[in-house]
CSV table of C-alpha atoms in Angstrom, one decimal:
chain,number,residue,atom,x,y,z
A,111,MET,CA,86.8,84.8,90.6
A,112,ILE,CA,89.3,86.3,88.2
A,113,THR,CA,90.6,83.7,85.7
A,114,THR,CA,91.0,83.2,82.0
A,115,ASP,CA,92.9,80.3,81.2
A,116,ALA,CA,94.2,79.1,77.8
A,117,GLN,CA,91.1,76.8,77.1
A,118,ASP,CA,88.9,80.1,77.4
A,119,VAL,CA,90.7,81.9,74.7
A,120,GLN,CA,88.4,80.5,71.9
A,121,LEU,CA,85.4,81.4,73.9
A,122,LEU,CA,86.9,84.9,74.3
A,123,THR,CA,87.4,85.3,70.5
A,124,THR,CA,83.9,84.0,69.6
A,125,THR,CA,81.9,85.4,72.3
A,126,GLN,CA,80.2,89.1,71.6
A,127,PHE,CA,80.9,91.4,74.4
A,128,ASP,CA,79.7,94.9,74.5
A,129,VAL,CA,83.1,96.0,75.5
A,130,GLY,CA,82.7,99.8,75.0
A,131,ALA,CA,79.5,100.0,77.1
A,132,ILE,CA,81.2,98.0,79.9
A,133,GLU,CA,84.3,99.9,80.0
A,134,ARG,CA,82.7,103.4,79.8
A,135,ARG,CA,80.8,102.6,82.9
A,136,ARG,CA,84.1,101.6,84.8
A,137,ARG,CA,85.1,105.3,85.8
A,138,PRO,CA,81.6,106.5,86.6
A,139,LEU,CA,80.8,103.6,88.7
A,140,THR,CA,84.1,103.7,90.7
A,141,ILE,CA,83.7,107.6,91.2
A,142,ILE,CA,80.0,106.8,92.4
A,143,PHE,CA,81.3,104.0,94.7
A,144,GLY,CA,83.9,106.2,96.0
A,145,ILE,CA,81.5,109.0,96.9
A,146,CYS,CA,79.3,106.5,98.8
A,147,VAL,CA,82.1,105.3,100.7
A,148,GLY,CA,83.3,108.9,101.5
A,149,CYS,CA,79.7,109.7,102.8
A,150,LEU,CA,79.8,106.5,104.8
A,151,LEU,CA,83.2,107.6,106.5
A,152,LEU,CA,81.8,111.2,107.1
A,153,GLY,CA,79.2,109.6,109.6
A,154,THR,CA,81.0,106.6,111.0
A,155,GLY,CA,83.8,106.0,113.3
A,156,SER,CA,85.9,102.9,114.3
A,157,ARG,CA,85.0,100.5,117.1
A,158,TRP,CA,88.7,100.0,117.7
A,159,PRO,CA,90.1,101.9,120.6
A,160,ALA,CA,91.4,105.3,119.5
A,161,HIS,CA,95.2,105.3,119.1
A,162,GLY,CA,95.3,101.7,120.1
A,163,ILE,CA,97.7,99.2,118.5
A,164,VAL,CA,94.9,97.8,116.2
A,165,GLN,CA,94.1,101.3,114.8
A,166,GLU,CA,97.8,102.0,114.4
A,167,ALA,CA,98.5,98.9,112.6
A,168,LEU,CA,95.6,99.3,110.2
A,169,PHE,CA,96.8,102.7,109.3
A,170,MET,CA,100.4,101.5,108.6
A,171,VAL,CA,99.5,98.4,106.6
A,172,GLY,CA,96.8,100.5,104.7
A,173,LEU,CA,99.4,103.3,104.0
A,174,CYS,CA,102.1,100.5,102.7
A,175,PHE,CA,99.1,99.1,100.5
A,176,ALA,CA,98.3,102.5,99.1
A,177,ALA,CA,101.9,103.2,98.2
A,178,ILE,CA,102.3,99.7,96.8
A,179,GLY,CA,99.2,100.4,94.7
A,180,THR,CA,100.7,103.7,93.5
A,181,LEU,CA,104.1,102.4,92.7
A,182,GLY,CA,102.6,99.4,91.1
A,183,ARG,CA,100.2,101.2,88.8
A,184,THR,CA,103.0,103.7,87.8
A,185,TRP,CA,105.2,100.7,87.0
A,186,SER,CA,102.7,98.8,84.9
A,187,ASN,CA,101.7,102.0,83.1
A,188,LEU,CA,105.4,102.7,82.2
A,189,PHE,CA,105.3,99.2,80.2
A,190,ILE,CA,101.9,99.6,78.7
A,191,ALA,CA,101.4,103.4,78.2
A,192,GLY,CA,101.3,104.0,74.3
A,193,TYR,CA,101.0,100.4,73.5
A,194,LYS,CA,97.7,99.1,75.1
A,195,SER,CA,96.1,96.6,72.7
A,196,LYS,CA,98.3,97.4,69.8
A,197,VAL,CA,101.2,95.3,71.2
A,198,LEU,CA,100.8,92.4,73.6
A,199,ILE,CA,103.2,93.3,76.4
A,200,GLN,CA,104.5,90.3,78.1
A,201,SER,CA,107.4,91.6,80.0
A,202,GLY,CA,108.0,93.7,83.3
A,203,PRO,CA,105.0,93.3,85.6
A,204,TYR,CA,103.1,91.8,82.7
A,205,SER,CA,105.5,88.6,82.8
A,206,MET,CA,104.2,88.0,86.4
A,207,CYS,CA,100.3,88.3,85.5
A,208,ARG,CA,98.2,89.5,82.8
A,209,ASN,CA,96.6,92.3,84.7
A,210,PRO,CA,98.8,93.9,86.9
A,211,LEU,CA,97.2,97.4,86.8
A,212,TYR,CA,94.1,96.0,88.3
A,213,PHE,CA,96.0,93.9,90.9
A,214,PHE,CA,97.8,96.9,92.1
A,215,SER,CA,94.5,98.9,91.9
A,216,ALA,CA,93.0,96.3,94.1
A,217,VAL,CA,95.9,96.5,96.6
A,218,GLY,CA,95.6,100.4,96.6
A,219,MET,CA,91.8,100.2,97.4
A,220,VAL,CA,92.3,97.8,100.2
A,221,GLY,CA,95.0,100.2,101.5
A,222,ILE,CA,92.5,103.3,101.3
A,223,GLY,CA,90.0,101.2,103.4
A,224,LEU,CA,92.5,100.0,106.0
A,225,CYS,CA,93.4,103.7,106.5
A,226,SER,CA,89.9,104.3,107.8
A,227,GLY,CA,90.8,102.4,111.0
A,228,THR,CA,88.3,99.7,110.3
A,229,LEU,CA,88.2,96.2,108.5
A,230,ALA,CA,84.6,96.8,107.3
A,231,VAL,CA,85.5,99.5,104.7
A,232,PRO,CA,88.3,97.5,103.1
A,233,LEU,CA,85.9,94.4,102.8
A,234,MET,CA,83.5,96.7,101.0
A,235,MET,CA,86.3,97.6,98.5
A,236,VAL,CA,87.1,93.9,98.0
A,237,VAL,CA,83.5,93.0,97.3
A,238,PHE,CA,83.0,95.9,94.9
A,239,PHE,CA,86.2,95.1,93.1
A,240,ALA,CA,85.1,91.3,93.0
A,241,LEU,CA,81.8,91.9,91.6
A,242,TYR,CA,82.5,94.5,88.8
A,243,TYR,CA,86.3,94.3,87.7
A,244,PRO,CA,86.2,90.8,86.5
A,245,MET,CA,83.9,91.8,83.7
A,246,ILE,CA,86.3,94.6,82.8
A,247,ILE,CA,89.2,92.2,82.7
A,248,ARG,CA,87.3,89.8,80.6
A,249,CYS,CA,86.3,92.4,78.1
A,250,GLU,CA,89.8,93.6,77.8
A,251,GLU,CA,91.1,90.1,77.2
A,252,HIS,CA,88.3,89.6,74.8
A,253,ARG,CA,89.9,92.4,72.8
A,254,LEU,CA,93.5,91.0,73.1
A,255,ALA,CA,92.3,87.6,72.2
A,256,ASN,CA,90.9,89.2,68.9
A,257,ASN,CA,93.9,91.2,68.2
A,258,HIS,CA,96.6,88.7,69.1
A,259,PRO,CA,94.8,85.2,68.9
A,260,ASP,CA,98.0,83.1,68.8
A,261,ASP,CA,100.2,85.1,71.0
A,262,PHE,CA,97.5,85.6,73.6
A,263,LYS,CA,96.7,82.0,73.9
A,264,GLU,CA,100.2,81.1,74.6
A,265,TYR,CA,100.4,84.2,77.0
A,266,CYS,CA,97.3,82.8,78.8
A,267,ARG,CA,98.9,79.3,79.0
A,268,THR,CA,102.3,80.7,80.7
A,269,THR,CA,101.0,83.6,82.8
A,270,PRO,CA,98.2,83.8,85.5
A,271,ALA,CA,95.3,86.4,85.1
A,272,PHE,CA,95.4,88.2,88.2
A,273,TRP,CA,97.5,86.8,91.0
A,274,PRO,CA,101.4,87.5,90.3
A,275,ARG,CA,103.8,84.7,89.8
A,276,THR,CA,107.1,86.4,90.9
A,277,ARG,CA,109.3,83.3,89.5
A,278,SER,CA,108.2,84.0,85.9
A,279,TYR,CA,109.3,87.6,86.1
A,280,HIS,CA,111.6,89.0,83.3
A,281,GLU,CA,112.4,92.4,81.7
A,282,PRO,CA,114.2,93.8,78.8
A,283,GLU,CA,117.5,95.7,79.3
A,284,THR,CA,116.1,98.7,77.6
A,285,TYR,CA,112.5,99.6,76.9
A,286,VAL,CA,111.0,102.4,74.8
A,287,MET,CA,108.3,104.5,76.8
A,288,PHE,CA,106.1,107.4,75.7
A,289,PRO,CA,106.7,110.3,78.2
A,290,ARG,CA,103.6,112.4,77.0
A,291,VAL,CA,101.4,109.2,77.5
A,292,MET,CA,102.9,108.1,80.7
A,293,ARG,CA,102.6,111.7,82.3
A,294,SER,CA,98.8,111.5,82.0
A,295,HIS,CA,99.0,108.5,84.2
A,296,PHE,CA,100.8,109.9,87.2
A,297,ALA,CA,97.8,111.8,88.6
A,298,ASP,CA,95.9,108.7,88.4
A,299,ALA,CA,98.2,106.6,90.3
A,300,PHE,CA,98.7,109.4,93.1
A,301,TRP,CA,94.9,109.3,94.1
A,302,PHE,CA,95.6,106.1,96.3
A,303,ILE,CA,97.9,108.1,98.6
A,304,ALA,CA,95.6,111.1,98.6
A,305,LEU,CA,92.5,109.1,99.4
A,306,ALA,CA,94.3,107.0,102.1
A,307,ALA,CA,95.3,110.3,103.9
A,308,ALA,CA,91.8,111.5,103.6
A,309,ALA,CA,90.4,108.4,105.1
A,310,HIS,CA,92.8,108.5,108.0
A,311,LEU,CA,92.0,112.3,108.4
A,312,LEU,CA,88.4,111.6,108.7
A,313,SER,CA,89.0,108.9,111.3
A,314,VAL,CA,91.1,111.1,113.4
A,315,GLN,CA,88.2,113.8,113.2
A,316,HIS,CA,85.6,111.2,114.5
A,317,GLU,CA,88.2,110.5,117.3
A,318,SER,CA,88.7,114.0,118.4
A,319,GLY,CA,84.8,114.8,118.1
A,320,VAL,CA,85.0,117.4,115.3
A,321,LEU,CA,82.8,115.1,113.2
A,322,PRO,CA,79.7,113.4,114.6
A,323,THR,CA,79.7,109.6,114.8
A,324,PHE,CA,76.4,108.1,114.0
A,325,PHE,CA,77.6,104.6,114.3
A,326,GLU,CA,80.8,102.6,114.5
A,327,LEU,CA,82.5,99.8,112.1
A,328,TRP,CA,84.8,97.2,113.2
C-alpha cells in the first residue's frame, strides 16, 4: 500500500535507507520484468474470442490508459524536470498527489497489459508495481523529507501520496521549464504507446496463426 502520511515524516528523516542502491535497481528490474512479459506474450494467446467485444473493449481501454500514462508523465515531468529534489514542487499534478509520475506509470503499465487482450497480463503489471515501486516512492520521499523537513511535513498533511485528489488541484499562471532536461523525458513517456501497440500486435499474430500459441490466458 502506497502511503506516507504526515506522522511518518519523522520516521523518514531518521530512518537510514540505501536510497541509491534501491533506485539504481529500478530501471534494470523494470526492463527485466518487461522482457519476461514480452517472452510470455510471444507464446500465449487470449481465451477471449478473437475480434469479440471483450477483446476489442480491452484494446480500446488499454490504448486509452497507455495514452493517459504517456500524457500524464509528460505533464508531470514538465513541472519537475530540472528541479527534482532541489525544490519541493507542489503545483500542477503535484498538487493532486505527491507521486504523479508513478501514478501515471501505473496507469500506462495497466494499459500495455490490457492491449494484450487479456486480464491476466495487466494483473501481473499491477502486482509487480505494488511489490517494488512503493519502496522507490518511500526512498524518494525520505530524500525530500531530509531536504525540506518542514515544507514536506505540511505537504504530506495536505496531499495524498499516490491516488490523485482532483479538488486540491492548483497551478501557477506561468512556470519556468527547462527544455533541455524536458526533452530527455519525451522518449521515456513514448514507450507506453509503443509497447501497447506491440502487445496488441502480438495478440493479433496469435489470432492469425502466425505465432504459435502454447497456452491461453483470460
